[in-house]
Short mmCIF file of C-alpha atoms in Angstrom, two decimals:
data_model
loop_
_atom_site.label_atom_id
_atom_site.label_comp_id
_atom_site.label_asym_id
_atom_site.label_seq_id
_atom_site.Cartn_x
_atom_site.Cartn_y
_atom_site.Cartn_z
CA CYS A 1 1.87 -7.02 -23.08
CA HIS A 2 5.08 -5.10 -23.67
CA LEU A 3 5.03 -5.97 -27.40
CA ILE A 4 1.52 -4.51 -27.69
CA HIS A 5 2.76 -1.42 -25.81
CA TYR A 6 5.79 -1.14 -28.11
CA LEU A 7 3.57 -1.33 -31.18
CA ARG A 8 1.43 1.45 -29.64
CA LEU A 9 -1.70 -0.66 -29.76
CA SER A 10 -2.38 -0.14 -26.08
CA HIS A 11 -0.61 0.50 -22.77
CA HIS A 12 0.93 -2.71 -21.42
CA LEU A 13 -0.74 -2.23 -18.02
CA ILE A 14 -4.18 -2.03 -19.63
CA VAL A 15 -3.46 -5.28 -21.45
CA LEU A 16 -2.14 -6.95 -18.30
CA ASN A 17 -5.21 -5.90 -16.35
CA TYR A 18 -7.40 -7.27 -19.13
CA VAL A 19 -5.60 -10.61 -18.87
CA ILE A 20 -6.01 -10.62 -15.08
CA HIS A 21 -9.75 -9.97 -15.32
CA THR A 22 -10.18 -12.48 -18.16
CA PHE A 23 -8.81 -15.24 -15.95
CA ASP A 24 -10.78 -13.94 -13.00
CA LYS A 25 -14.41 -14.07 -14.06
CA LEU A 26 -15.78 -13.64 -10.55
CA LYS A 27 -19.41 -12.70 -10.04
CA PHE A 28 -19.91 -11.76 -6.42
CA VAL A 29 -22.75 -13.41 -4.58
CA SER A 30 -23.95 -12.30 -1.18
CA SER A 31 -24.26 -15.15 1.29
CA GLU A 32 -25.88 -15.70 4.65
CA ASP A 33 -22.58 -14.76 6.26
CA VAL A 34 -21.70 -11.56 4.38
CA ASN A 35 -23.81 -9.17 2.31
CA ILE A 36 -21.72 -7.75 -0.55
CA THR A 37 -22.81 -4.55 -2.29
CA ASP A 38 -21.23 -1.97 -4.57
CA ALA A 39 -21.60 1.73 -3.79
CA VAL A 40 -20.14 5.12 -4.67
CA PHE A 41 -18.53 7.26 -1.94
CA ASP A 42 -18.01 10.85 -3.09
CA GLY A 43 -17.54 9.77 -6.70
CA VAL A 44 -15.32 6.78 -5.85
CA GLU A 45 -16.51 3.21 -6.34
CA VAL A 46 -16.30 0.93 -3.31
CA ARG A 47 -17.35 -2.60 -2.45
CA VAL A 48 -18.89 -3.04 1.01
CA PHE A 49 -18.87 -6.33 2.93
CA GLU A 50 -21.43 -6.47 5.76
CA PRO A 51 -21.83 -9.43 8.10
CA PRO A 52 -25.27 -9.83 9.73
CA MET A 53 -26.01 -8.39 13.15
CA LYS A 54 -25.64 -10.86 16.00
CA GLY A 55 -28.03 -10.95 18.95
CA ASP A 56 -28.48 -7.53 20.53
CA GLU A 57 -25.45 -6.11 18.70
CA ARG A 58 -26.00 -2.50 17.58
CA LEU A 59 -22.67 -1.30 16.11
CA LYS A 60 -19.84 -3.07 14.32
CA ARG A 61 -16.18 -2.28 13.94
CA SER A 62 -14.91 -1.54 10.42
CA VAL A 63 -11.90 -1.70 8.10
CA VAL A 64 -11.30 0.50 5.07
CA TYR A 65 -9.18 -1.69 2.78
CA ILE A 66 -7.06 -0.52 -0.19
CA HIS A 67 -5.87 -3.16 -2.62
CA GLY A 68 -2.35 -3.45 -4.02
CA GLY A 69 -1.12 -3.86 -7.57
CA GLY A 70 1.47 -1.13 -8.16
CA TRP A 71 -1.25 1.56 -8.39
CA ALA A 72 -1.98 -0.01 -11.78
CA LEU A 73 -3.31 -3.56 -11.44
CA ALA A 74 -6.01 -5.63 -9.73
CA SER A 75 -9.33 -4.48 -8.32
CA ALA A 76 -11.56 -4.67 -5.27
CA ARG A 77 -13.69 -6.96 -7.43
CA THR A 78 -11.06 -9.57 -8.33
CA SER A 79 -11.46 -12.90 -6.56
CA LEU A 80 -8.23 -12.57 -4.55
CA TYR A 81 -9.25 -9.29 -2.90
CA ASN A 82 -12.94 -10.15 -2.81
CA ASN A 83 -12.01 -13.33 -0.92
CA LEU A 84 -9.68 -11.50 1.47
CA CYS A 85 -12.24 -8.84 2.36
CA ARG A 86 -15.03 -11.38 2.76
CA ILE A 87 -12.90 -13.44 5.15
CA MET A 88 -11.97 -10.28 7.07
CA ALA A 89 -15.63 -9.33 7.41
CA GLU A 90 -16.54 -12.82 8.61
CA SER A 91 -13.57 -13.30 10.95
CA LEU A 92 -13.78 -9.84 12.52
CA ASN A 93 -17.56 -9.47 12.33
CA ALA A 94 -16.74 -6.09 10.80
CA VAL A 95 -17.94 -3.92 7.93
CA VAL A 96 -15.17 -3.89 5.32
CA VAL A 97 -15.07 -1.11 2.71
CA SER A 98 -12.81 -2.00 -0.23
CA VAL A 99 -11.87 1.07 -2.28
CA GLU A 100 -11.93 0.83 -6.08
CA TYR A 101 -9.57 3.72 -6.83
CA ARG A 102 -8.70 4.58 -10.43
CA LEU A 103 -5.56 3.01 -11.87
CA VAL A 104 -2.53 3.83 -14.00
CA PRO A 105 -2.55 4.65 -16.90
CA GLU A 106 -6.05 6.16 -16.68
CA VAL A 107 -4.79 8.46 -13.94
CA ARG A 108 -1.43 9.09 -12.28
CA PHE A 109 -0.24 10.43 -8.94
CA PRO A 110 -1.81 12.07 -6.99
CA GLU A 111 -5.23 10.92 -8.26
CA GLN A 112 -5.06 7.47 -6.62
CA PHE A 113 -4.32 9.23 -3.35
CA HIS A 114 -7.21 11.66 -3.86
CA ASP A 115 -9.65 8.85 -4.71
CA THR A 116 -8.76 6.91 -1.59
CA LEU A 117 -8.83 10.01 0.62
CA ARG A 118 -12.24 11.08 -0.68
CA ALA A 119 -13.79 7.66 -0.21
CA THR A 120 -12.38 7.33 3.31
CA LYS A 121 -13.46 10.80 4.42
CA TYR A 122 -16.93 10.15 3.05
CA PHE A 123 -17.19 6.92 5.00
CA LEU A 124 -16.00 8.64 8.20
CA GLN A 125 -19.01 10.98 8.21
CA PRO A 126 -21.27 10.25 11.21
CA ASP A 127 -24.41 9.77 9.11
CA VAL A 128 -22.66 7.32 6.75
CA LEU A 129 -21.24 5.31 9.63
CA ALA A 130 -24.72 5.20 11.15
CA GLU A 131 -26.14 3.95 7.85
CA TYR A 132 -23.76 0.99 7.99
CA SER A 133 -24.11 0.57 11.79
CA VAL A 134 -20.38 1.20 12.35
CA ASP A 135 -18.87 2.20 15.68
CA PRO A 136 -17.03 5.51 14.98
CA GLY A 137 -14.39 4.66 17.58
CA ARG A 138 -13.42 1.30 16.04
CA ILE A 139 -12.32 1.94 12.46
CA ALA A 140 -9.05 0.82 10.85
CA ILE A 141 -7.47 1.80 7.54
CA SER A 142 -5.43 -0.88 5.84
CA GLY A 143 -3.87 -1.95 2.55
CA ASP A 144 -1.21 -4.09 0.94
CA SER A 145 1.77 -3.05 -1.20
CA ALA A 146 0.70 0.04 -3.20
CA GLY A 147 -2.52 -0.08 -1.16
CA GLY A 148 -0.37 0.09 1.96
CA ASN A 149 1.28 3.16 0.47
CA LEU A 150 -2.10 4.80 -0.05
CA ALA A 151 -3.34 3.75 3.40
CA ALA A 152 -0.29 5.29 5.11
CA ALA A 153 -0.53 8.49 3.05
CA VAL A 154 -4.26 8.86 3.69
CA CYS A 155 -3.82 8.17 7.40
CA GLN A 156 -1.20 10.92 7.59
CA GLN A 157 -3.53 13.34 5.83
CA LEU A 158 -6.49 12.45 8.05
CA SER A 159 -4.38 12.91 11.17
CA LYS A 160 -3.68 16.54 10.21
CA ASP A 161 -7.28 17.38 9.27
CA GLU A 162 -8.54 19.59 12.09
CA HIS A 163 -12.09 19.56 10.71
CA LEU A 164 -12.42 15.79 10.84
CA THR A 165 -14.24 14.65 13.98
CA ILE A 166 -13.84 10.89 13.40
CA LYS A 167 -10.44 9.40 12.62
CA PRO A 168 -9.09 5.84 12.29
CA LYS A 169 -8.26 4.03 15.49
CA LEU A 170 -5.64 1.87 13.75
CA GLN A 171 -3.64 1.53 10.57
CA ALA A 172 -2.47 -1.85 9.27
CA LEU A 173 0.07 -1.87 6.44
CA ILE A 174 0.93 -5.07 4.56
CA TYR A 175 4.40 -5.07 2.93
CA PRO A 176 3.87 -1.38 2.02
CA VAL A 177 5.86 0.61 -0.54
CA LEU A 178 6.74 3.83 1.27
CA GLN A 179 9.54 5.64 -0.55
CA ALA A 180 11.26 6.27 -3.88
CA PHE A 181 14.29 7.94 -2.31
CA ASP A 182 16.64 4.95 -2.05
CA PHE A 183 16.44 1.92 -4.32
CA ASN A 184 19.51 0.38 -2.67
CA THR A 185 18.34 -0.41 0.84
CA PRO A 186 19.56 -3.84 1.99
CA SER A 187 16.27 -5.46 1.00
CA TYR A 188 16.41 -3.87 -2.47
CA GLN A 189 19.96 -5.19 -2.87
CA GLN A 190 19.26 -8.61 -1.37
CA ASN A 191 16.05 -9.24 -3.34
CA MET A 192 16.80 -7.35 -6.54
CA ASN A 193 15.98 -10.40 -8.68
CA MET A 194 13.35 -11.97 -6.44
CA PRO A 195 10.27 -13.26 -8.33
CA VAL A 196 6.92 -11.49 -7.95
CA LEU A 197 8.56 -8.08 -7.41
CA PRO A 198 12.14 -7.64 -8.70
CA ARG A 199 13.71 -4.23 -8.17
CA TYR A 200 13.40 -3.14 -11.82
CA VAL A 201 9.67 -3.93 -11.76
CA MET A 202 9.16 -1.81 -8.63
CA ILE A 203 11.06 1.06 -10.23
CA ASN A 204 8.86 0.77 -13.33
CA TYR A 205 5.74 0.88 -11.15
CA TRP A 206 7.06 4.13 -9.66
CA ILE A 207 7.82 5.54 -13.11
CA ASP A 208 4.29 4.78 -14.27
CA TYR A 209 2.71 6.12 -11.07
CA ILE A 210 4.49 9.48 -11.14
CA ASN A 211 4.23 9.75 -14.95
CA ALA A 212 7.98 9.77 -15.57
CA ASN A 213 10.03 8.51 -18.49
CA TYR A 214 11.37 4.94 -18.56
CA ASP A 215 14.74 6.42 -19.59
CA LEU A 216 15.13 7.47 -15.95
CA ALA A 217 15.09 3.89 -14.67
CA HIS A 218 18.88 3.51 -14.47
CA SER A 219 19.36 6.89 -12.77
CA LEU A 220 16.77 5.95 -10.16
CA LEU A 221 18.31 2.52 -9.67
CA ILE A 222 21.69 3.99 -8.74
CA ASN A 223 20.14 6.82 -6.66
CA ASN A 224 21.24 9.64 -8.96
CA HIS A 225 18.05 11.52 -8.05
CA THR A 226 19.11 11.78 -4.39
CA ALA A 227 22.85 12.34 -4.74
CA LEU A 228 24.68 14.51 -2.22
CA ASP A 229 24.62 17.50 -4.59
CA VAL A 230 20.83 17.35 -5.03
CA GLY A 231 19.76 20.08 -2.65
CA GLN A 232 16.06 19.18 -2.70
CA ALA A 233 16.87 15.78 -1.19
CA LEU A 234 19.03 17.09 1.65
CA SER A 235 16.28 17.61 4.23
CA PHE A 236 14.95 14.08 3.69
CA ARG A 237 18.22 12.19 3.95
CA GLY A 238 18.14 11.73 7.71
CA ARG A 239 14.57 10.44 7.62
CA LEU A 240 15.62 7.49 5.45
CA ASN A 241 19.03 6.67 6.92
CA TRP A 242 18.74 2.91 6.97
CA THR A 243 22.11 2.52 8.66
CA SER A 244 20.47 3.83 11.85
CA LEU A 245 16.87 2.71 11.28
CA LEU A 246 17.44 -0.96 10.49
CA PRO A 247 18.59 -3.66 12.93
CA SER A 248 21.86 -5.42 12.10
CA SER A 249 19.99 -8.58 11.13
CA PHE A 250 18.53 -6.67 8.17
CA LYS A 251 21.56 -4.53 7.33
CA LYS A 252 23.78 -7.62 7.05
CA ASN A 253 26.91 -6.61 5.12
CA TYR A 254 25.23 -4.28 2.64
CA LYS A 255 26.61 -0.78 2.09
CA PRO A 256 24.71 2.43 1.33
CA VAL A 257 24.70 3.64 -2.28
CA ILE A 258 25.06 7.43 -2.09
CA GLN A 259 26.22 9.24 -5.19
CA THR A 260 28.42 12.32 -4.73
CA THR A 261 27.12 13.96 -7.87
CA GLY A 262 23.82 13.16 -9.53
CA LYS A 263 21.02 14.66 -11.56
CA ALA A 264 19.15 17.40 -9.73
CA GLU A 265 16.97 17.94 -12.79
CA ILE A 266 15.19 14.65 -12.08
CA ILE A 267 13.64 16.06 -8.90
CA ARG A 268 12.88 19.37 -10.59
CA GLU A 269 11.05 17.55 -13.39
CA ILE A 270 9.40 14.96 -11.13
CA PRO A 271 8.81 16.54 -7.69
CA ALA A 272 6.52 13.61 -6.80
CA LEU A 273 9.63 11.59 -5.94
CA LEU A 274 9.94 13.71 -2.77
CA ASP A 275 6.22 14.25 -2.16
CA VAL A 276 5.14 12.76 1.18
CA ARG A 277 1.78 11.81 -0.33
CA ALA A 278 3.71 9.46 -2.63
CA GLY A 279 6.37 8.48 -0.09
CA PRO A 280 4.91 8.51 3.46
CA LEU A 281 8.28 7.49 4.91
CA LEU A 282 9.47 11.02 4.05
CA ALA A 283 7.05 12.64 6.51
CA GLU A 284 8.38 14.85 9.29
CA ASN A 285 8.27 13.69 12.91
CA GLU A 286 5.44 16.10 13.73
CA THR A 287 3.17 14.17 11.35
CA LEU A 288 4.35 10.77 12.55
CA GLN A 289 3.49 11.69 16.14
CA LEU A 290 -0.16 12.02 15.10
CA GLN A 291 -0.44 8.49 13.67
CA PRO A 292 -2.67 5.88 15.33
CA LYS A 293 -1.61 2.51 16.69
CA THR A 294 0.05 0.72 13.79
CA TYR A 295 0.64 -2.79 12.44
CA ILE A 296 3.22 -3.38 9.72
CA LEU A 297 3.73 -6.77 8.08
CA THR A 298 7.01 -7.40 6.25
CA CYS A 299 8.51 -10.36 4.41
CA GLU A 300 12.19 -11.28 4.19
CA ASN A 301 12.07 -12.09 0.47
CA ASP A 302 10.77 -8.70 -0.59
CA VAL A 303 12.46 -5.57 -1.95
CA LEU A 304 10.01 -3.52 0.16
CA ARG A 305 10.93 -5.17 3.47
CA ASP A 306 13.06 -2.25 4.65
CA ASP A 307 10.44 0.37 3.74
CA GLY A 308 8.14 -1.18 6.32
CA VAL A 309 10.84 -1.75 8.92
CA MET A 310 12.11 1.83 8.65
CA TYR A 311 8.58 3.21 8.95
CA ALA A 312 7.98 1.09 12.03
CA LYS A 313 11.16 2.43 13.63
CA ARG A 314 10.37 6.05 12.78
CA LEU A 315 6.85 5.71 14.17
CA GLN A 316 8.20 4.13 17.35
CA ASN A 317 10.73 6.94 17.70
CA ALA A 318 7.82 9.38 17.38
CA GLY A 319 5.99 7.69 20.25
CA VAL A 320 3.48 5.59 18.27
CA GLU A 321 2.64 2.06 19.41
CA VAL A 322 3.78 -0.25 16.60
CA THR A 323 3.65 -3.98 15.95
CA LEU A 324 6.21 -5.09 13.36
CA ASP A 325 5.17 -8.55 12.16
CA HIS A 326 8.09 -9.97 10.17
CA PHE A 327 8.05 -13.29 8.30
CA ASP A 328 11.43 -14.81 7.44
CA ASP A 329 10.13 -17.33 4.91
CA CYS A 330 7.53 -15.26 3.03
CA PHE A 331 7.50 -13.14 -0.12
CA HIS A 332 5.89 -10.00 -1.47
CA GLY A 333 2.20 -10.34 -2.22
CA CYS A 334 1.82 -13.67 -0.44
CA MET A 335 -1.16 -12.71 1.74
CA ILE A 336 -3.69 -12.70 -1.09
CA PHE A 337 -2.60 -16.11 -2.38
CA THR A 338 -4.91 -18.28 -0.32
CA VAL A 339 -7.27 -19.63 -3.02
CA TRP A 340 -6.61 -22.62 -5.28
CA PRO A 341 -4.49 -22.95 -7.37
CA THR A 342 -2.36 -20.36 -5.52
CA ASP A 343 -3.25 -21.42 -1.99
CA PHE A 344 0.18 -21.01 -0.40
CA SER A 345 0.95 -21.66 3.25
CA ALA A 346 2.70 -18.26 3.35
CA GLY A 347 -0.62 -16.64 2.43
CA ILE A 348 -2.58 -18.43 5.15
CA GLN A 349 0.13 -17.73 7.72
CA THR A 350 0.38 -14.00 7.05
CA ARG A 351 -3.38 -13.49 6.66
CA ASN A 352 -4.12 -15.24 9.95
CA SER A 353 -1.52 -13.16 11.79
CA TYR A 354 -2.86 -9.93 10.29
CA ILE A 355 -6.49 -10.74 11.13
CA LYS A 356 -5.51 -11.84 14.64
CA TRP A 357 -3.89 -8.46 15.31
CA LEU A 358 -6.92 -6.61 13.99
CA ASP A 359 -9.23 -8.75 16.10
CA GLU A 360 -7.23 -8.07 19.26
CA SER A 361 -6.63 -4.37 18.58
CA LEU A 362 -9.81 -3.12 16.92
#
């Protein structure tokens, strides 16, 4: 993929997505248990999973789901996410709306955010909810990894929308990526070379998402963009102080990496690095206070572990009811790996815990 990119034949992410879809020739088939249809919500493609009505049931609960993949890979239509959403619909007896937002490199930040926000707001209209027989008081927004990033950002935006009459009851974030401020949290240091999502890969996903130059990778890795002399970062520093937000069991013996002098021009050229729509963990307390009851799943063997843990702590400090569901023996991305030949026990374990919380809370 990278050789093809280097030769300028195509972008490596386009090639990688082509490979993923080539090995994933899934044709969805509606069954007696779940009716699966594709639709367009305010210009955004979605896949809707609808279980049949039971008895005298009139309204169902619902989950808006946003898939992961570094804002660049996968799809609501791939077998892994199709399978997850179908099982969610069956297990919860809920209407699941899986958002097919546009990907890097076709579009960059903030277009993925706008796609997801538009689709969600469209679905939250009373007449649309009625069309799908959804209870307006029992809707969750959820996503994994980059999808968790988009779910958190959209939930923050919805919470501040005074014109919106129906808002999510819950948000459920699965190993979400929530900030590009500090790439040296304890989990980034501990898991820097961990398979599935090494630190340099996560940094490259950010670079692609915010349309930056790969030459900035090293500066980002050592936190030059948020050094003490970078004035734009000053107001955000306290919101991501992991020395106070993380428990000692996560901090271990790791030390903060804070440069005295850095490169302020990085933030001037790429303001998205400090945009709360890209990094929901940067949000002010006034926004966090508006968030609904929240579930956050984290894995020990994951560079993004501390993003989720810090967000859970900040939400709790703001008065939000939060369930932090941490798995010591699991890894980033594990929840979608439940189908042969990647049917891992970590996937079954995390998926069951996630669905159980939704079932009890929604």
